[in-house]
Short mmCIF file of C-alpha atoms in Angstrom, two decimals:
data_model
loop_
_atom_site.label_atom_id
_atom_site.label_comp_id
_atom_site.label_asym_id
_atom_site.label_seq_id
_atom_site.Cartn_x
_atom_site.Cartn_y
_atom_site.Cartn_z
CA UNK T 389 26.82 14.90 -57.32
CA UNK T 390 23.91 16.46 -56.43
CA UNK T 391 21.96 14.83 -53.71
CA UNK T 392 18.44 14.01 -55.98
CA UNK T 393 17.21 10.97 -55.18
CA UNK T 394 16.82 9.96 -58.72
CA UNK T 395 15.80 5.94 -58.85
CA UNK T 396 19.05 4.57 -60.03
CA UNK T 397 21.35 6.54 -58.49
CA UNK T 398 22.03 8.75 -61.37
CA UNK T 399 20.23 12.11 -62.36
CA UNK T 400 18.41 11.46 -65.55
CA UNK T 401 19.80 13.51 -68.75
CA UNK T 402 16.71 15.37 -68.89
CA UNK T 403 13.47 15.71 -66.81
CA UNK T 404 10.39 15.68 -68.02
CA UNK T 405 6.25 15.49 -67.29
CA UNK T 406 5.62 11.67 -67.30
CA UNK T 407 3.16 9.22 -65.02
CA UNK T 408 6.67 8.33 -63.59
CA UNK T 409 7.03 11.26 -62.31
CA UNK T 410 3.79 12.54 -61.04
CA UNK T 411 3.99 8.98 -59.07
CA UNK T 412 7.20 10.15 -57.63
CA UNK T 413 6.38 13.23 -56.01
CA UNK T 414 5.44 13.26 -51.94
CA UNK T 415 2.37 14.39 -51.32
CA UNK T 416 2.96 18.52 -49.99
CA UNK T 417 4.98 18.65 -53.64
CA UNK T 418 2.20 17.34 -55.71
CA UNK T 419 -0.25 19.61 -53.72
CA UNK T 420 2.27 22.26 -54.41
CA UNK T 421 2.19 21.18 -58.17
CA UNK T 422 -1.65 21.24 -58.36
CA UNK T 423 -1.66 25.51 -56.67
CA UNK T 424 1.12 26.35 -59.23
CA UNK T 425 -0.88 25.06 -62.09
CA UNK T 426 -3.85 27.16 -61.36
CA UNK T 427 -1.95 29.83 -60.58
CA UNK T 428 -0.84 29.69 -63.79
CA UNK T 429 -4.32 29.81 -64.43
CA UNK T 430 -4.19 33.37 -63.25
CA UNK T 431 -6.11 32.40 -60.43
CA UNK T 432 -5.31 32.98 -56.95
CA UNK T 433 -4.66 29.41 -55.06
CA UNK T 434 -4.27 29.38 -51.41
CA UNK T 435 -2.77 26.22 -49.91
CA UNK T 436 -4.83 25.40 -46.68
CA UNK T 437 -3.94 21.49 -46.33
CA UNK T 438 -6.05 19.51 -45.94
CA UNK T 439 -7.23 18.53 -42.15
CA UNK T 440 -8.45 15.59 -41.04
CA UNK T 441 -11.83 14.84 -42.71
CA UNK T 442 -11.97 18.66 -44.24
CA UNK T 443 -11.51 17.42 -47.95
CA UNK T 444 -10.00 20.36 -49.00
CA UNK T 445 -6.27 20.77 -50.06
CA UNK T 446 -6.63 24.15 -51.56
CA UNK T 447 -8.77 27.18 -52.27
CA UNK T 448 -9.20 29.18 -55.66
CA UNK T 449 -9.94 32.49 -56.01
CA UNK T 450 -10.68 35.04 -59.12
CA UNK T 451 -8.48 37.62 -58.84
CA UNK T 452 -10.11 40.58 -56.84
CA UNK T 453 -12.31 38.36 -55.07
CA UNK T 454 -12.11 37.38 -51.38
CA UNK T 455 -14.75 34.34 -51.39
CA UNK T 456 -13.35 31.39 -52.42
CA UNK T 457 -14.66 30.55 -56.08
CA UNK T 458 -13.88 26.36 -56.51
CA UNK T 459 -11.77 24.36 -53.51
CA UNK T 460 -9.27 21.58 -54.52
CA UNK T 461 -8.88 18.23 -53.26
CA UNK T 462 -5.42 16.71 -54.26
CA UNK T 463 -4.58 12.89 -54.14
CA UNK T 464 -1.46 12.25 -54.89
CA UNK T 465 -0.32 9.22 -56.00
CA UNK T 466 -0.77 6.04 -54.23
CA UNK T 467 -1.25 2.09 -55.46
CA UNK T 468 -5.56 2.17 -55.45
CA UNK T 469 -7.55 3.83 -57.32
CA UNK T 470 -9.69 6.88 -56.06
CA UNK T 471 -12.96 6.28 -54.93
CA UNK T 472 -15.98 7.95 -54.24
CA UNK T 473 -15.28 8.61 -50.26
CA UNK T 474 -12.60 12.19 -51.57
CA UNK T 475 -15.56 13.00 -53.27
CA UNK T 476 -17.79 13.18 -50.74
CA UNK T 477 -15.63 14.60 -48.36
CA UNK T 478 -14.94 17.60 -51.07
CA UNK T 479 -18.76 17.89 -51.09
CA UNK T 480 -19.15 18.36 -47.65
CA UNK T 481 -16.57 20.87 -47.50
CA UNK T 482 -17.94 22.81 -50.49
CA UNK T 483 -21.90 23.09 -48.63
CA UNK T 484 -19.84 24.05 -45.59
CA UNK T 485 -18.13 26.60 -47.48
CA UNK T 486 -20.85 27.87 -49.32
CA UNK T 487 -18.71 26.90 -52.22
CA UNK T 488 -20.12 26.03 -55.85
CA UNK T 489 -17.45 24.11 -57.68
CA UNK T 490 -14.60 21.63 -56.60
CA UNK T 491 -11.77 19.69 -58.39
CA UNK T 492 -10.52 16.07 -57.33
CA UNK T 493 -6.90 15.82 -58.76
CA UNK T 494 -4.83 12.63 -58.68
CA UNK T 495 -1.55 11.70 -60.16
CA UNK T 496 -3.56 8.07 -60.28
CA UNK T 497 -6.57 7.28 -61.15
CA UNK T 498 -10.02 7.13 -60.43
CA UNK T 499 -12.96 4.29 -59.87
CA UNK T 500 -15.59 4.03 -62.21
CA UNK T 501 -18.07 4.75 -59.01
CA UNK T 502 -16.04 7.82 -58.75
CA UNK T 503 -16.75 8.78 -62.17
CA UNK T 504 -20.14 8.03 -62.03
CA UNK T 505 -20.70 10.10 -59.09
CA UNK T 506 -19.09 12.75 -60.87
CA UNK T 507 -21.16 12.68 -64.05
CA UNK T 508 -24.06 12.69 -61.22
CA UNK T 509 -22.58 15.75 -59.46
CA UNK T 510 -21.95 18.14 -62.17
CA UNK T 511 -20.13 21.29 -59.24
CA UNK T 512 -17.21 18.38 -59.39
CA UNK T 513 -14.74 17.72 -61.77
CA UNK T 514 -11.98 15.02 -61.82
CA UNK T 515 -8.37 15.01 -62.78
CA UNK T 516 -6.69 12.20 -62.98
CA UNK T 517 -2.74 11.77 -63.11
CA UNK T 518 -3.02 11.76 -67.85
CA UNK T 519 -5.60 14.89 -67.96
CA UNK T 520 -3.25 16.62 -65.58
CA UNK T 521 -0.26 15.92 -67.81
CA UNK T 522 -2.13 17.28 -70.76
CA UNK T 523 -3.11 20.17 -68.73
CA UNK T 524 -0.13 21.13 -68.05
CA UNK T 525 1.38 20.11 -71.47
CA UNK T 526 -1.73 23.19 -72.69
CA UNK T 527 -0.23 25.78 -71.07
CA UNK T 528 2.58 28.02 -72.41
CA UNK T 529 5.83 25.95 -72.90
CA UNK T 530 7.65 28.95 -70.48
CA UNK T 531 4.90 28.15 -67.41
CA UNK T 532 5.26 24.06 -68.15
CA UNK T 533 8.72 24.67 -67.88
CA UNK T 534 8.37 26.48 -64.70
CA UNK T 535 6.35 24.31 -63.17
CA UNK T 536 8.43 21.43 -63.97
CA UNK T 537 11.65 22.81 -62.74
CA UNK T 538 9.92 23.56 -59.48
CA UNK T 539 8.31 20.43 -59.13
CA UNK T 540 11.64 18.96 -59.50
CA UNK T 541 13.52 21.16 -57.20
CA UNK T 542 15.96 19.85 -54.29
CA UNK T 543 14.13 16.56 -53.03
CA UNK T 544 10.91 16.32 -54.27
CA UNK T 545 10.25 12.43 -53.23
CA UNK T 546 11.00 11.87 -49.43
CA UNK T 547 7.58 12.46 -47.72
CA UNK T 548 7.14 15.63 -46.00
CA UNK T 549 5.49 15.30 -42.01
CA UNK T 550 2.15 16.56 -42.31
CA UNK T 551 2.33 17.45 -38.34
CA UNK T 552 6.39 18.99 -38.20
CA UNK T 553 6.53 19.99 -41.92
CA UNK T 554 10.13 18.01 -41.85
CA UNK T 555 11.03 15.40 -44.68
CA UNK T 556 10.76 12.06 -43.21
CA UNK T 557 13.60 9.93 -42.60
CA UNK T 558 13.63 6.94 -44.58
#
């Protein structure tokens, strides 16, 4: 038996993209998925992790360009909808870095207030869990299946310690 932490103790017959899978991804793996998705779109992704209050996890670059083109903030699943505070942090980071576009990605959903603010701030794009799954599904099949293999390799559910980068003990 493998050491995969599948619910129910048994490995499912086929792993596939589902909202539940997105919600099971620990925060570091969700961040890696977001970076890999943007790389599948031929952007260069630099995962920087989010320093406290920085509002940014990933810088996206057009190929051959040294200045970041888009800043990305990743919000892995939590029990609550994502509100306007992360958007304000992302807007501040964009202004500080002089980057004109930002993307806020979550495995969950956004509040109505966040969606309203995004309509007022055309420089910010919101991608919720359902939209992320749709975007992955629209990739060429080999890229979508490659992302699935990448994100479910090894222990993808146990949270990683942000300080030491080791898996946390349950």
